[in-house]
PDB file of C-alpha atoms in Angstrom:
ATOM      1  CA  UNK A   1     -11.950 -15.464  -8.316  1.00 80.00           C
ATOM      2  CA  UNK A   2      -8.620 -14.531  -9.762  1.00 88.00           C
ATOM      3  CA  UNK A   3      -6.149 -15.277  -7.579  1.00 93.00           C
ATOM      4  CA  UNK A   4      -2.908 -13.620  -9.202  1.00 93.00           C
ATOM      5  CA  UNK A   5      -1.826 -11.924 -12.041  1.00 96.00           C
ATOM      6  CA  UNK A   6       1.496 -13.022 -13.942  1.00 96.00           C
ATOM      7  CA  UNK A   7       2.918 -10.927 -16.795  1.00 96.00           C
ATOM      8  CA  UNK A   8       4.794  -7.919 -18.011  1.00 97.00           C
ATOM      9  CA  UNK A   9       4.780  -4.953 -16.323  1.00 97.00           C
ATOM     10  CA  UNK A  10       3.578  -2.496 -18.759  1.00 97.00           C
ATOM     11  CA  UNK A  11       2.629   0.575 -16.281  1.00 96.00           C
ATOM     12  CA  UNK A  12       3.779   1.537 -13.304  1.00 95.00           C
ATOM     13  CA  UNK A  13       2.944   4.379 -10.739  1.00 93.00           C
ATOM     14  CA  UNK A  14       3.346   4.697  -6.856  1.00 90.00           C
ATOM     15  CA  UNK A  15      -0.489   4.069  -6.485  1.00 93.00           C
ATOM     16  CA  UNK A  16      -1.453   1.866  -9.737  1.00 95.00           C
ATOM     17  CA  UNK A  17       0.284  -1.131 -11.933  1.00 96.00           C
ATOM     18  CA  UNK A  18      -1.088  -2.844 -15.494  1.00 97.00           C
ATOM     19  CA  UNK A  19       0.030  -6.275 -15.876  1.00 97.00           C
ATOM     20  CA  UNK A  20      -0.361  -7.874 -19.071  1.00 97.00           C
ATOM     21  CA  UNK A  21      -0.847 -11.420 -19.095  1.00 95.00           C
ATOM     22  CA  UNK A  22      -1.842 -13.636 -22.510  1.00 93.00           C
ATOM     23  CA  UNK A  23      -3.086 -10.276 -24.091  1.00 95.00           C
ATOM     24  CA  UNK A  24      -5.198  -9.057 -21.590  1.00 95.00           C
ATOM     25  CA  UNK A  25      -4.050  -5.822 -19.322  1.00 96.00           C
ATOM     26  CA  UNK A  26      -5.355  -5.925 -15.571  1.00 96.00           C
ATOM     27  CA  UNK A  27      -5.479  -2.523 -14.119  1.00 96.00           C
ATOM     28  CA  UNK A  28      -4.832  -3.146 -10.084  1.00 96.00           C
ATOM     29  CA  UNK A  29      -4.354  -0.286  -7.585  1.00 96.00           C
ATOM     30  CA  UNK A  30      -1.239  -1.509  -5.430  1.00 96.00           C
ATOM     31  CA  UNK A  31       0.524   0.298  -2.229  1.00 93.00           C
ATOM     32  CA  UNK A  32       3.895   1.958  -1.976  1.00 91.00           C
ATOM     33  CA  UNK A  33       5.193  -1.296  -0.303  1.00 90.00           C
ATOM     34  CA  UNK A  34       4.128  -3.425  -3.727  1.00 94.00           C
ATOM     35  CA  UNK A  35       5.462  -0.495  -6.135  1.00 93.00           C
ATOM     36  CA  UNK A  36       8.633  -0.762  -4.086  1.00 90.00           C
ATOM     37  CA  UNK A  37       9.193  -4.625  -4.801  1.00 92.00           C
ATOM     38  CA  UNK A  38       7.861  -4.659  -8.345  1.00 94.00           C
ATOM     39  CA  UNK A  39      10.008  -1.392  -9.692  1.00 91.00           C
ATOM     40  CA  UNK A  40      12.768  -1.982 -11.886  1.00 91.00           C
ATOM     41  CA  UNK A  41      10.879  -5.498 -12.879  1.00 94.00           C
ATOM     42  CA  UNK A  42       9.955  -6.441 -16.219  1.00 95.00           C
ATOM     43  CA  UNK A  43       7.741  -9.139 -15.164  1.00 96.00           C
ATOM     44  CA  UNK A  44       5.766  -9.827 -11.953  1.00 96.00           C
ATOM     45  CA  UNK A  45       3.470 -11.983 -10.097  1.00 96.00           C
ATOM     46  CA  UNK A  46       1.228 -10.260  -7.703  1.00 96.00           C
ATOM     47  CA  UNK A  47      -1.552 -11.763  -5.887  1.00 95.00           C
ATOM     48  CA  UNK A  48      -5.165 -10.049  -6.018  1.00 96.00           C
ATOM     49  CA  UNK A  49      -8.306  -8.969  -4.017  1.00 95.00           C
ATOM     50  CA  UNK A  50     -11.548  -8.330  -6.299  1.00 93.00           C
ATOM     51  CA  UNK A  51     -13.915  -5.423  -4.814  1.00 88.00           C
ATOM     52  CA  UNK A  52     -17.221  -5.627  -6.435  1.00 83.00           C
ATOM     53  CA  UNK A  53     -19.784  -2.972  -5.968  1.00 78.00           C
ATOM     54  CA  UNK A  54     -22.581  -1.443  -8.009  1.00 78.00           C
ATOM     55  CA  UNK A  55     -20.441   1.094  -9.387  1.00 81.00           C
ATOM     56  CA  UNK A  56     -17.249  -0.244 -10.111  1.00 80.00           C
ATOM     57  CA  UNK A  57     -15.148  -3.230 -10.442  1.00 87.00           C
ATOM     58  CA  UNK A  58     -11.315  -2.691  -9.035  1.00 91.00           C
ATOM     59  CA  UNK A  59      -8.508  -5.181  -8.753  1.00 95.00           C
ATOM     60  CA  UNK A  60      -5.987  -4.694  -6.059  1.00 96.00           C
ATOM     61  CA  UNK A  61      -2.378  -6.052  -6.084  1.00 97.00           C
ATOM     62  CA  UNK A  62       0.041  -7.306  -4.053  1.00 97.00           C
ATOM     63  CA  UNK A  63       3.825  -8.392  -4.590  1.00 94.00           C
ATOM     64  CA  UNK A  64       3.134 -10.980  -1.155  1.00 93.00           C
ATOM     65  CA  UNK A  65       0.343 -13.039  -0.567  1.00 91.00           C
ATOM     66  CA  UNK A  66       0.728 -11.963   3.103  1.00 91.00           C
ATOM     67  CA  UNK A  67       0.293  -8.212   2.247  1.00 94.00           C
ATOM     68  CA  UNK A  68      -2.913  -9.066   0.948  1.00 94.00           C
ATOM     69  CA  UNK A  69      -4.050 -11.676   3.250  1.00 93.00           C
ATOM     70  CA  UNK A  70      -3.658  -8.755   5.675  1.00 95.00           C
ATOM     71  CA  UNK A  71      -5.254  -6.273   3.387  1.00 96.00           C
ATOM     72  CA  UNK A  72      -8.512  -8.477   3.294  1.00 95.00           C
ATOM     73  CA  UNK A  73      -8.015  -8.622   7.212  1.00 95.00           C
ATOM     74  CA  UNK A  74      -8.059  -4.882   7.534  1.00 96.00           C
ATOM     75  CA  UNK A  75     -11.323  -4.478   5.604  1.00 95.00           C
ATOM     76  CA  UNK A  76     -13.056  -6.625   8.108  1.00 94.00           C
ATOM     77  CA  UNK A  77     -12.907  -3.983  10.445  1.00 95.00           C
ATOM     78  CA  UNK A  78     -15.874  -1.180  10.922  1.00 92.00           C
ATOM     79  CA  UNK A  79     -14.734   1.929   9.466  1.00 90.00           C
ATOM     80  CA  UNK A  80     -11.835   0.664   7.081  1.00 93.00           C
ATOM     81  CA  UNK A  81     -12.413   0.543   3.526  1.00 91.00           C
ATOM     82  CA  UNK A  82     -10.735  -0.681   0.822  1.00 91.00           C
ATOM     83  CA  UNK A  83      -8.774   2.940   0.374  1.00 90.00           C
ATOM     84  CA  UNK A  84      -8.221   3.223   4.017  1.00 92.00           C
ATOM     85  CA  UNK A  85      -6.386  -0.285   3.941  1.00 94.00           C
ATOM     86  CA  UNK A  86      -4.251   0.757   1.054  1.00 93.00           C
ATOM     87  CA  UNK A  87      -3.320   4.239   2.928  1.00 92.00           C
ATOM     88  CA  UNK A  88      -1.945   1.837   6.111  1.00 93.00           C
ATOM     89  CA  UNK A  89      -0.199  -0.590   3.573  1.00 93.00           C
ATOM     90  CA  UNK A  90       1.199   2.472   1.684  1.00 91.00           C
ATOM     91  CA  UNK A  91       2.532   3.918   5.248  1.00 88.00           C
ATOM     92  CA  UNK A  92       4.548   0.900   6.667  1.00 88.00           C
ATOM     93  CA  UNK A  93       5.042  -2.507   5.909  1.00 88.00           C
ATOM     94  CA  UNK A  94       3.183  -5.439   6.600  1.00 90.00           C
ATOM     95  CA  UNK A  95       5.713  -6.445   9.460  1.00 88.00           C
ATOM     96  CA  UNK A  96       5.452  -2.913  11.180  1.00 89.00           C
ATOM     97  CA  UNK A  97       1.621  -3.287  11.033  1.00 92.00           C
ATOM     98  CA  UNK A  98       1.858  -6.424  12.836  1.00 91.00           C
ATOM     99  CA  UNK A  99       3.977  -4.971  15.118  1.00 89.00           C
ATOM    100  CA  UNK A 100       1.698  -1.667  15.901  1.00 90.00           C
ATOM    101  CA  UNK A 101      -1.311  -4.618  15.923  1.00 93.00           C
ATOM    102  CA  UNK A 102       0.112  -7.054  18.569  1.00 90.00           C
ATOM    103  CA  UNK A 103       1.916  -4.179  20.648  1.00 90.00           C
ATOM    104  CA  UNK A 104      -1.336  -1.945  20.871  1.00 92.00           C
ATOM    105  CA  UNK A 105       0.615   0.658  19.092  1.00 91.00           C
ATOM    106  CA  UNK A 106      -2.534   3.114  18.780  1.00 91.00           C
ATOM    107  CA  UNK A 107       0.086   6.086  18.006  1.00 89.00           C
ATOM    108  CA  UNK A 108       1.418   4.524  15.246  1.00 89.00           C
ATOM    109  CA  UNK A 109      -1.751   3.405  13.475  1.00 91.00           C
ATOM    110  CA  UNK A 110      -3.249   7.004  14.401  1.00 89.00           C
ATOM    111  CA  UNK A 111      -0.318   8.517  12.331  1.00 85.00           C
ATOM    112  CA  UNK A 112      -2.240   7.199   9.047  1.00 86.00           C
ATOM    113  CA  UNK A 113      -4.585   9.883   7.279  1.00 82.00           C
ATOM    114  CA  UNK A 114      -7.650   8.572   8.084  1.00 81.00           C
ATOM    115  CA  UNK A 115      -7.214   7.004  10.997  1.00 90.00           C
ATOM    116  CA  UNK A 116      -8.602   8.375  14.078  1.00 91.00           C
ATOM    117  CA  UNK A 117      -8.170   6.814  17.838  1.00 93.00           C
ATOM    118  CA  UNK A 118     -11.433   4.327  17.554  1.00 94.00           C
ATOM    119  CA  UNK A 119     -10.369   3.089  14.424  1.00 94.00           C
ATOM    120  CA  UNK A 120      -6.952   2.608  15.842  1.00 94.00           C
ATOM    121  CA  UNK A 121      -8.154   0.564  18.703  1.00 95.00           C
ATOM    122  CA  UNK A 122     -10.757  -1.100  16.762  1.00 95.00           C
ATOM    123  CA  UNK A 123      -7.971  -2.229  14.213  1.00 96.00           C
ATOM    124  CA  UNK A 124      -5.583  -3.936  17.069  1.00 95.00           C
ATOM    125  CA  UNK A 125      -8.635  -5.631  19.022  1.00 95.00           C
ATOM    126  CA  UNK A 126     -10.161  -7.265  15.774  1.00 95.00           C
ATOM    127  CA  UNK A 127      -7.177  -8.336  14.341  1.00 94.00           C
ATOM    128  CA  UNK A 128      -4.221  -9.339  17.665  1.00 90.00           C
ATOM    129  CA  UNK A 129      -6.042 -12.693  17.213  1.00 89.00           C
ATOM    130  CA  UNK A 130      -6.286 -12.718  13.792  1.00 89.00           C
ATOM    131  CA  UNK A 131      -2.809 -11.647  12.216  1.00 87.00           C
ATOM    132  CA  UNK A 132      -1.928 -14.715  14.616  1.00 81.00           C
ATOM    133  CA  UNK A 133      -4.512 -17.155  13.565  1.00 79.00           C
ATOM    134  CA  UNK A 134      -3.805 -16.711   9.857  1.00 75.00           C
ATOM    135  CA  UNK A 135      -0.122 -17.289   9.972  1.00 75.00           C
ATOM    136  CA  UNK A 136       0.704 -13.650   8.359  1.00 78.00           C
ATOM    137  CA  UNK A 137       3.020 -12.938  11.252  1.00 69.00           C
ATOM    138  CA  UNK A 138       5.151 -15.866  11.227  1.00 60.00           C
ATOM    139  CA  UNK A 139       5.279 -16.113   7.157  1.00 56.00           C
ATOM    140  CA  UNK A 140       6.669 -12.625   6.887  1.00 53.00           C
ATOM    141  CA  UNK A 141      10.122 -11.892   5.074  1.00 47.00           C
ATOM    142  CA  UNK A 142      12.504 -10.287   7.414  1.00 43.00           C
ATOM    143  CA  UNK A 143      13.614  -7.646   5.182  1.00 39.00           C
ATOM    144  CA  UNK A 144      11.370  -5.113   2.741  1.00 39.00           C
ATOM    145  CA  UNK A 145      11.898  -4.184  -0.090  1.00 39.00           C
ATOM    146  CA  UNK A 146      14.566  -2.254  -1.976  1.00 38.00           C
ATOM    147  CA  UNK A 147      14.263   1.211  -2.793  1.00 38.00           C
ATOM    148  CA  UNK A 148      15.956   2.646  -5.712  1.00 35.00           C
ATOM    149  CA  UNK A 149      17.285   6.523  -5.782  1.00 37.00           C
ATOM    150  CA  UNK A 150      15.626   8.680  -8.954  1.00 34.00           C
ATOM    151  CA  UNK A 151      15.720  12.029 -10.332  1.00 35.00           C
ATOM    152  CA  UNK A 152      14.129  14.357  -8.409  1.00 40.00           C
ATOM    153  CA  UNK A 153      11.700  15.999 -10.995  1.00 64.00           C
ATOM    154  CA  UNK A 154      10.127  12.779 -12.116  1.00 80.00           C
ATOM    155  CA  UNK A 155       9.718  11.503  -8.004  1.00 85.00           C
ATOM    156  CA  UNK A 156       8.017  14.756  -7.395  1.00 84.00           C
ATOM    157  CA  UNK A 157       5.457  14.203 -10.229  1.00 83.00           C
ATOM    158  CA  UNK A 158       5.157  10.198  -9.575  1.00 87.00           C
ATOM    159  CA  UNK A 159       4.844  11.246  -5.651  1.00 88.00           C
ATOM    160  CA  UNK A 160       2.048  14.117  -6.328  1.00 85.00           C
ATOM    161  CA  UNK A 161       0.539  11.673  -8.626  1.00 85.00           C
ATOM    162  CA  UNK A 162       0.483   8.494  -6.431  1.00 88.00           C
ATOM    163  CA  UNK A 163      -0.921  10.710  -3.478  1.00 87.00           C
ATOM    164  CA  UNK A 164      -3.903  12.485  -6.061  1.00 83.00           C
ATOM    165  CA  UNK A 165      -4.650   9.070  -6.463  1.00 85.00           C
ATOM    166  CA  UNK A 166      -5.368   8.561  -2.861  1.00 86.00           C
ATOM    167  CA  UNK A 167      -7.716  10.875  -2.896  1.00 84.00           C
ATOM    168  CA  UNK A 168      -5.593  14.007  -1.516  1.00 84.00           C
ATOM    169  CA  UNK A 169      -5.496  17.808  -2.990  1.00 79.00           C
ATOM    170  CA  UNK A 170      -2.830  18.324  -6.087  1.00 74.00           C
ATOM    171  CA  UNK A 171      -1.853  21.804  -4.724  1.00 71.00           C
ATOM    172  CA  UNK A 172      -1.078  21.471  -1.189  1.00 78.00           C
ATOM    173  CA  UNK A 173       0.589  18.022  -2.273  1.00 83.00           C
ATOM    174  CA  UNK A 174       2.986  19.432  -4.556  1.00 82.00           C
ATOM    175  CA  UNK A 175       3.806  21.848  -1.935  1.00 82.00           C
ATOM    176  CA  UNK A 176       4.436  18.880   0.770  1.00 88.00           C
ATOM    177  CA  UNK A 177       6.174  17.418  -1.762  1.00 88.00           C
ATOM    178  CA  UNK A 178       8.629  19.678  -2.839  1.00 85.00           C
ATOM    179  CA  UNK A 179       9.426  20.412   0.876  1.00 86.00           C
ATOM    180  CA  UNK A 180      10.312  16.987   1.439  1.00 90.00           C
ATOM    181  CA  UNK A 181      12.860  17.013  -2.003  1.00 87.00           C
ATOM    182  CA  UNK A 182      14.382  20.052  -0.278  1.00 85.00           C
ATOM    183  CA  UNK A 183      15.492  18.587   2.599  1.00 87.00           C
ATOM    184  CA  UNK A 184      16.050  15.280   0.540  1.00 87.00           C
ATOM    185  CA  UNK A 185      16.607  15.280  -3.216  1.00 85.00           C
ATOM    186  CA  UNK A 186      18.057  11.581  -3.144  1.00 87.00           C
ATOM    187  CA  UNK A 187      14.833  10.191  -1.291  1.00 89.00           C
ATOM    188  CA  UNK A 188      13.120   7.382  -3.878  1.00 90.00           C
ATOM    189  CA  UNK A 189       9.429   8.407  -4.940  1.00 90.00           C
ATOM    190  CA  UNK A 190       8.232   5.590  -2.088  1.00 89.00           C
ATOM    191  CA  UNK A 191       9.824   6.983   0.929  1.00 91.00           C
ATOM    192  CA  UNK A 192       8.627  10.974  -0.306  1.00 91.00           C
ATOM    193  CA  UNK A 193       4.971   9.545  -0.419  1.00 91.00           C
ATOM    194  CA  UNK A 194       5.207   7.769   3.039  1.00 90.00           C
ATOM    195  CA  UNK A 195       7.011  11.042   4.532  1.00 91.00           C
ATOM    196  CA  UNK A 196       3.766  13.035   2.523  1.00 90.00           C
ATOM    197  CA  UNK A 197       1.369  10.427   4.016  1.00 89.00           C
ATOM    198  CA  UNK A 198       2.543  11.986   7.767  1.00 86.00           C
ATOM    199  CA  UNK A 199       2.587  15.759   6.728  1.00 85.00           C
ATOM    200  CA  UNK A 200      -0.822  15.953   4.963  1.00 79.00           C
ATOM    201  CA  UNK A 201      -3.548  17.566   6.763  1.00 64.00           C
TER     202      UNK A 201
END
């Protein structure tokens, strides 16, 4: 099992990162919160989940090991995949999850595409106990991390990008998109995606 990756950050996206490490480039799919702590870095260290199927072989990262202690959490429960648990890791932070989860917060958790009411309830009954049990609740930083201002033509493409690689639509994308640059040119490419993440239908 690999546990982390350590190396140069030689590509970066809202929804993907390749780390190079002794010559070798790992490809991981990451979340908005991860993109968030790694941008601007030239090296990183983020800590991994392998999903191994028939098909396909995908490396997720993490900038905390408690993001992805709870990302293996979520995927415990019935009707959250591996996307699913990137979508609610992409839409708040690990410490608002815990939050939603020990408060019963089913409005909050509902407000992920994706998520309907069962799964909402079936995410805080599995895991009140759990989040507890495994220590991610106490270990977590009290602050998240920074988000830097860009241009507003390349967060529009990195923000249409990150969300196409979530599975949603280009066109209607780019259209939630640019209404949220509107109203916001100075928003960074994170905070457009999360505000996209609420819009799309």
């Amino acid at each position: 099992m690999i546990e982390y990756v350590k190396g140069e950050v030689t590509e970066l996206t809202p929804a993907y990162a390749v780390i190079e490490a002794h010559g070798v480039g790992y490809g991981l799919n990451i979340s908005l919160n991860t993109y968030s702590a790694v941008q601007g870095k030239k090296e990183t260290r983020l800590w991994t989940y392998e999903a191994i199927r028939e098909d396909a072989y995908v490396l997720y990262g993490f900038a905390t090991r408690q993001e992805r202690d709870m990302f293996v959490l979520l995927i415990t429960v019935s009707g959250v995949g591996a996307g699913t648990a990137r979508m609610i890791l992409s839409s708040m932070s690990v410490q608002e999850l815990c939050n939603a989860i020990s408060t019963g917060d089913e409005r909050l958790l509902k407000g992920v595409k994706g998520i309907g009411l069962r799964t909402a309830q079936r995410i805080i009954v599995d895991l009140k106990d759990k989040i507890v049990q495994s220590g991610i609740a106490q270990e977590l930083p009290s602050n998240a991390g920074k988000s830097t201002p860009l241009v507003s033509s390349p967060v529009k493409d990195e923000a249409v990008s990150a969300l196409t690689m979530l599975g949603f639509s280009p066109a209607p994308t780019a259209k939630v998109v640019t209404a949220i640059l509107q109203k916001d040119p100075s928003l960074p490419v994170e905070q457009v995606v999360k505000l996209a993440l609420k819009q799309i239908k």
